[in-house]
Coordinates of C-alpha atoms and ligand atoms in Angstrom, one line a residue:
X1 CA 125.0 167.8 228.5
X2 CA 122.6 166.8 231.4
X3 CA 118.9 166.8 230.3
X4 CA 117.0 169.7 232.1
X5 CA 113.5 171.1 232.4
X6 CA 113.4 174.5 230.9
X7 CA 110.4 176.9 232.0
X8 CA 109.4 179.3 229.2
X9 CA 107.1 181.9 230.2
X10 CA 105.3 183.1 227.0
X11 CA 106.6 179.8 225.5
X12 CA 103.8 179.6 222.9
X13 CA 104.8 182.8 221.1
X14 CA 107.1 183.1 218.2
X15 CA 110.5 182.8 220.3
X16 CA 109.1 180.3 222.6
X17 CA 107.9 177.8 219.8
X18 CA 111.3 178.2 218.1
X19 CA 112.9 177.4 221.3
X20 CA 110.8 174.5 222.0
X21 CA 112.0 172.8 218.9
X22 CA 115.7 173.4 219.7
X23 CA 115.4 172.4 223.2
X24 CA 113.5 169.1 222.2
X25 CA 116.3 168.4 219.8
X26 CA 118.8 168.7 222.6
X27 CA 116.9 166.2 224.8
X28 CA 115.7 168.8 227.3
X29 CA 112.0 169.2 228.4
X30 CA 110.5 172.5 227.6
X31 CA 107.8 173.5 230.1
X32 CA 105.6 176.1 228.4
X33 CA 103.8 178.5 230.6
X34 CA 101.4 180.5 228.6
X35 CA 97.8 181.8 228.3
X36 CA 97.5 179.8 225.0
X37 CA 99.1 176.4 223.9
X38 CA 101.7 176.4 221.3
X39 CA 99.1 174.7 218.8
X40 CA 96.6 177.5 219.5
X41 CA 99.3 180.1 218.9
X42 CA 100.4 178.5 215.7
X43 CA 96.9 178.2 214.4
X44 CA 96.2 181.7 215.4
X45 CA 99.0 183.0 213.1
X46 CA 98.1 180.7 210.4
X47 CA 101.5 179.8 209.5
X48 CA 103.5 176.8 208.9
X49 CA 106.4 177.9 211.1
X50 CA 108.4 175.6 213.4
X51 CA 105.8 174.8 216.0
X52 CA 107.9 173.2 218.5
X53 CA 105.1 170.6 219.3
X54 CA 106.2 167.3 220.5
X55 CA 107.3 166.2 224.0
X56 CA 106.7 169.5 225.5
X57 CA 104.9 170.2 228.9
X58 CA 102.2 172.9 228.5
X59 CA 100.9 174.5 231.6
X60 CA 98.1 177.1 231.0
X61 CA 98.7 180.1 233.2
X62 CA 99.4 183.8 233.7
X63 CA 102.6 185.4 234.9
X64 CA 100.3 188.0 236.5
X65 CA 98.8 185.3 238.8
X66 CA 101.2 184.3 241.6
X67 CA 99.3 181.3 242.4
X68 CA 99.6 180.0 238.8
X69 CA 103.3 180.5 238.8
X70 CA 103.8 178.9 242.3
X71 CA 102.0 175.7 241.2
X72 CA 103.8 175.6 237.8
X73 CA 107.4 176.2 239.1
X74 CA 108.0 172.6 240.4
X75 CA 111.0 170.6 239.4
X76 CA 112.4 173.3 237.1
X77 CA 116.1 173.9 236.4
X78 CA 116.2 177.0 234.3
X79 CA 113.7 179.8 233.7
X80 CA 113.5 181.7 230.5
X81 CA 111.3 184.6 230.9
X82 CA 109.9 185.7 227.7
X83 CA 106.3 186.8 228.1
X84 CA 105.8 190.5 227.6
X85 CA 104.0 193.1 225.4
X86 CA 106.5 194.4 223.1
X87 CA 107.4 197.1 220.4
X88 CA 104.6 196.1 218.0
X89 CA 102.0 196.4 220.6
X90 CA 103.2 200.0 221.4
X91 CA 103.6 200.9 217.8
X92 CA 100.0 199.7 217.0
X93 CA 98.7 201.1 220.3
X94 CA 97.2 197.8 221.1
X95 CA 98.2 198.0 224.7
X96 CA 98.1 200.9 227.1
X97 CA 100.5 201.9 229.8
X98 CA 98.5 199.9 232.5
X99 CA 98.8 196.7 230.5
X100 CA 102.6 197.2 229.8
X101 CA 103.2 197.7 233.4
X102 CA 100.9 194.8 234.5
X103 CA 102.6 192.3 232.2
X104 CA 106.2 193.5 231.8
X105 CA 106.9 194.9 235.3
X106 CA 104.6 193.2 237.7
X107 CA 104.8 190.0 235.7
X108 CA 108.5 190.1 235.7
X109 CA 108.7 190.7 239.3
X110 CA 106.3 187.7 239.9
X111 CA 108.4 185.4 237.8
X112 CA 111.7 186.3 239.6
X113 CA 110.2 186.0 243.1
X114 CA 108.2 182.8 242.3
X115 CA 111.5 181.3 241.0
X116 CA 113.4 182.5 244.0
X117 CA 110.7 180.9 246.4
X118 CA 111.1 177.6 244.4
X119 CA 114.8 177.6 244.8
X120 CA 115.6 178.2 241.1
X121 CA 118.9 180.0 240.5
X122 CA 119.4 179.9 236.7
X123 CA 117.5 182.5 234.8
X124 CA 117.5 184.0 231.3
X125 CA 115.6 187.3 231.0
X126 CA 114.6 188.4 227.5
X127 CA 114.9 192.2 227.6
X128 CA 115.3 194.3 224.5
X129 CA 117.6 197.0 222.7
X130 CA 114.4 199.1 223.4
X131 CA 115.9 200.0 226.8
X132 CA 117.5 202.8 224.8
X133 CA 114.0 204.2 224.5
X134 CA 113.4 204.4 228.2
X135 CA 110.8 207.2 227.8
X136 CA 108.7 204.9 225.7
X137 CA 105.8 202.7 227.3
X138 CA 107.9 199.5 226.2
X139 CA 111.5 200.8 226.7
X140 CA 110.6 202.0 230.3
X141 CA 109.1 198.4 231.3
X142 CA 112.2 196.7 230.0
X143 CA 114.5 199.1 231.9
X144 CA 112.6 198.3 235.1
X145 CA 112.6 194.6 234.3
X146 CA 116.4 194.8 234.0
X147 CA 116.5 196.5 237.4
X148 CA 114.5 193.7 238.9
X149 CA 116.8 191.1 237.3
X150 CA 119.8 193.1 238.9
X151 CA 118.3 193.1 242.3
X152 CA 117.5 189.3 242.2
X153 CA 121.1 188.5 241.0
X154 CA 122.6 190.7 243.7
X155 CA 120.4 189.9 246.7
X156 CA 119.6 186.3 245.9
X157 CA 122.7 185.2 244.2
X158 CA 120.8 184.0 241.2
X159 CA 122.6 183.6 237.9
X160 CA 121.0 185.8 235.5
X161 CA 121.6 186.3 231.8
X162 CA 119.8 189.3 230.4
X163 CA 119.5 189.3 226.6
X164 CA 118.9 192.3 224.7
X165 CA 117.8 191.3 221.2
X166 CA 117.0 193.9 218.6
X167 CA 113.7 193.4 216.7
X168 CA 113.2 189.8 215.5
X169 CA 109.7 189.4 214.5
X170 CA 110.0 186.4 212.1
X171 CA 109.1 186.4 208.2
X172 CA 106.2 183.9 209.0
X173 CA 104.4 186.0 211.4
X174 CA 101.8 186.9 208.9
X175 CA 100.0 189.1 211.4
X176 CA 102.9 191.6 210.9
X177 CA 104.3 190.8 207.6
X178 CA 101.9 189.7 204.9
X179 CA 104.7 188.3 202.8
X180 CA 108.4 187.5 202.9
X181 CA 109.3 190.6 200.9
X182 CA 107.7 192.9 203.5
X183 CA 109.8 191.4 206.2
X184 CA 113.0 191.5 204.0
X185 CA 112.6 195.2 203.5
X186 CA 112.5 195.7 207.2
X187 CA 115.4 193.2 207.7
X188 CA 117.6 195.1 205.3
X189 CA 117.8 198.1 207.7
X190 CA 119.6 195.9 210.2
X191 CA 118.0 193.2 212.3
X192 CA 118.4 189.8 213.7
X193 CA 116.7 186.6 212.5
X194 CA 114.7 184.7 215.1
X195 CA 116.8 181.6 214.6
X196 CA 119.9 183.7 215.8
X197 CA 118.0 185.0 218.9
X198 CA 117.0 181.4 219.7
X199 CA 120.8 180.5 219.4
X200 CA 121.7 183.2 221.9
X201 CA 119.1 181.8 224.4
X202 CA 120.2 178.2 224.0
X203 CA 123.8 179.3 224.4
X204 CA 122.8 181.2 227.6
X205 CA 121.1 178.0 229.0
X206 CA 124.2 176.1 228.3
X207 CA 126.4 178.5 230.0
X208 CA 124.1 178.5 233.0
X209 CA 123.9 174.7 233.1
X210 CA 127.7 173.8 232.6
X211 CA 129.7 176.9 231.6
X212 CA 132.4 178.6 233.5
X213 CA 131.4 182.2 234.3
X214 CA 131.8 184.3 237.4
X215 CA 128.5 186.2 237.6
X216 CA 129.7 188.1 240.7
X217 CA 126.1 188.7 241.8
X218 CA 125.2 190.7 238.9
X219 CA 123.4 189.8 235.6
X220 CA 125.4 189.2 232.6
X221 CA 123.8 191.5 230.0
X222 CA 124.3 190.8 226.4
X223 CA 123.2 192.5 223.1
X224 CA 121.9 190.1 220.3
X225 CA 122.3 191.3 216.8
X226 CA 122.4 189.3 213.3
X227 CA 125.0 188.4 210.9
X228 CA 126.4 190.9 208.4
X229 CA 128.8 190.7 205.5
X230 CA 129.8 194.3 205.7
X231 CA 132.9 195.3 207.5
X232 CA 133.4 198.4 209.9
X233 CA 135.3 199.8 206.9
X234 CA 132.4 199.4 204.7
X235 CA 130.2 201.1 207.0
X236 CA 132.6 204.0 207.6
X237 CA 132.9 204.7 203.9
X238 CA 129.5 203.7 202.8
X239 CA 128.8 204.1 199.0
X240 CA 131.8 206.4 198.7
X241 CA 131.9 205.2 195.0
X242 CA 128.1 206.0 194.4
X243 CA 124.8 204.7 195.6
X244 CA 124.5 200.9 195.8
X245 CA 128.3 200.2 195.3
X246 CA 128.8 198.7 198.8
X247 CA 125.8 196.5 198.3
X248 CA 127.2 195.4 194.9
X249 CA 130.6 194.5 196.3
X250 CA 129.0 191.7 198.5
X251 CA 125.8 190.9 196.5
X252 CA 126.6 191.8 193.0
X253 CA 124.8 188.8 191.4
X254 CA 121.7 189.6 193.4
X255 CA 121.7 193.3 192.6
X256 CA 119.0 193.3 189.9
X257 CA 116.9 190.9 191.8
X258 CA 117.1 193.2 194.9
X259 CA 116.0 196.3 193.0
X260 CA 113.2 194.4 191.2
X261 CA 111.9 193.1 194.5
X262 CA 111.9 196.7 196.0
X263 CA 114.9 196.5 198.2
X264 CA 117.0 199.6 198.3
X265 CA 120.8 198.8 197.7
X266 CA 121.8 202.0 199.0
X267 CA 120.3 201.5 202.4
X268 CA 122.9 201.5 205.1
X269 CA 122.1 199.0 207.8
X270 CA 122.7 199.8 211.5
X271 CA 124.9 197.2 213.0
X272 CA 125.3 196.7 216.9
X273 CA 128.3 195.8 218.9
X274 CA 127.9 192.1 219.9
X275 CA 131.6 191.4 220.7
X276 CA 130.8 190.7 224.3
X277 CA 128.0 188.2 223.2
X278 CA 130.4 186.5 220.8
X279 CA 133.2 186.4 223.5
X280 CA 131.1 185.1 226.5
X281 CA 128.5 182.9 224.8
X282 CA 130.4 181.9 221.8
X283 CA 127.5 183.3 219.9
X284 CA 127.7 183.1 216.2
X285 CA 124.8 184.6 214.2
X286 CA 124.3 182.9 211.0
X287 CA 121.3 184.5 209.1
X288 CA 122.6 187.6 207.1
X289 CA 121.5 189.8 204.0
X290 CA 123.2 187.0 201.9
X291 CA 121.0 184.3 203.4
X292 CA 118.0 186.5 202.8
X293 CA 118.9 187.2 199.2
X294 CA 119.3 183.4 198.5
X295 CA 115.9 182.8 200.1
X296 CA 114.4 185.5 197.8
X297 CA 116.1 184.0 194.8
X298 CA 114.9 180.5 195.5
X299 CA 111.4 181.2 196.8
X300 CA 110.5 184.7 195.3
X301 CA 108.6 187.4 197.2
X302 CA 106.4 185.0 199.2
X303 CA 109.4 183.5 200.7
X304 CA 110.0 179.9 202.1
X305 CA 107.2 180.1 204.6
X306 CA 104.3 180.7 202.1
X307 CA 101.0 179.4 203.4
X308 CA 100.1 175.9 202.3
X309 CA 97.1 175.3 200.2
Ligands
NAD1 N1 109.6 190.3 218.8 C1 110.5 191.1 218.7 O1 110.7 191.8 217.8 C2 111.4 191.4 220.0 C3 112.5 192.1 220.2 C4 113.2 192.3 221.3 C5 112.9 191.7 222.4 N2 111.6 191.0 222.4 C6 111.1 190.5 223.5 O2 111.0 189.0 223.4 C7 109.8 188.4 224.2 C8 108.7 188.0 223.2 O3 108.9 187.8 222.0 P1 108.0 187.0 221.0 O4 108.3 187.6 219.6 O5 108.1 185.5 221.2 O6 106.7 187.5 221.4 P2 105.1 187.0 221.3 O7 104.2 188.1 221.3 O8 105.2 186.1 220.0 O9 105.0 185.9 222.4 C9 104.6 186.3 223.7 C10 103.9 185.2 224.4 O10 103.6 185.7 225.7 C11 102.3 185.1 226.1 N3 101.7 185.9 227.1 C12 101.0 187.0 227.1 N4 100.5 187.4 228.4 C13 100.8 186.4 229.1 C14 100.7 186.1 230.5 N5 99.9 186.9 231.3 N6 101.2 185.0 231.0 C15 101.8 184.0 230.2 N7 102.2 184.4 229.0 C16 101.5 185.4 228.4 C17 101.4 185.3 224.7 O11 100.3 184.4 224.7 C18 102.4 184.9 223.7 O12 102.5 183.5 223.5 C19 109.4 189.8 224.9 O13 110.0 189.7 226.2 C20 109.7 190.9 224.1 O14 109.9 192.1 224.9 C21 110.9 190.9 221.2

């Protein structure tokens, strides 16, 4: 694949740092545009997560500042627009309506318009399944963000892939999950691992760079969920033989470990339809409940990302 310069707004955050590592491995140059560097972000969360440092280019700037963007968007092949306040900031009431609008709506408009002015056609917009909560602070800004994406795809013939991941805060984000088992309890409800979200972004970039797809002046909008062992039939007849029986069918050897660890085997996960994402991107999520249970068995409640020292 030709080597490209990939511009990542908010590239020092959880998803951006993960992507930097993957992009570097593929020989691309990640150009991180963020208020803080990846190293500062990694030190901030005190983790030993994949940090994506290496041959990245870091540009300190804000998507709310048009001049910053104009200066930074030089010799860029693909924009991946990540920076946003998200669900956790609404949930914890850390950001108000002005802040959500300024970053997620004005910032998104700035990134699209600056990319257009720089002649960039290939664009990945990170939206969210929270568009279903359009009356929420966060959900509303993503609905408007998707509308901006639609207009730029239509009016300016940009190739836009809008990804809608469900929640993917990673297990090593110790600001949100103090240890692996807390994350695991959340993941068990139905979720996607950050590695799979990163896979969907990488496959989107590949499609934009060298894939065959007729965008027809509209964004390609795709839902991103994780991997599940359960079938549609399992979900339809959930625990019809008693609480925990569906879990036991797939994870029998882990049943006692799950209960001792505080996981609820009777919990029925919500699973999203990702058939279009599979078909168009060849997206194949890998991290499932089985992966989680194997990590739990191997590393215990602190998980594989326990702090060093
Ligand atoms: N984390 C989730 O569970 C989840 C789920 C669905 C969708 N999303 C979407 O994914 C994206 C971010 O995910 P993440 O988990 O990597 O978030 P994150 O909070 O870890 O990273 C966001 C990054 O944006 C940067 N940023 C903030 N303001 C900025 C500005 N003005 N200019 C430039 N950079 C700025 C921050 O410094 C940070 O590094 C968002 O678009 C979010 O809506 C997240």
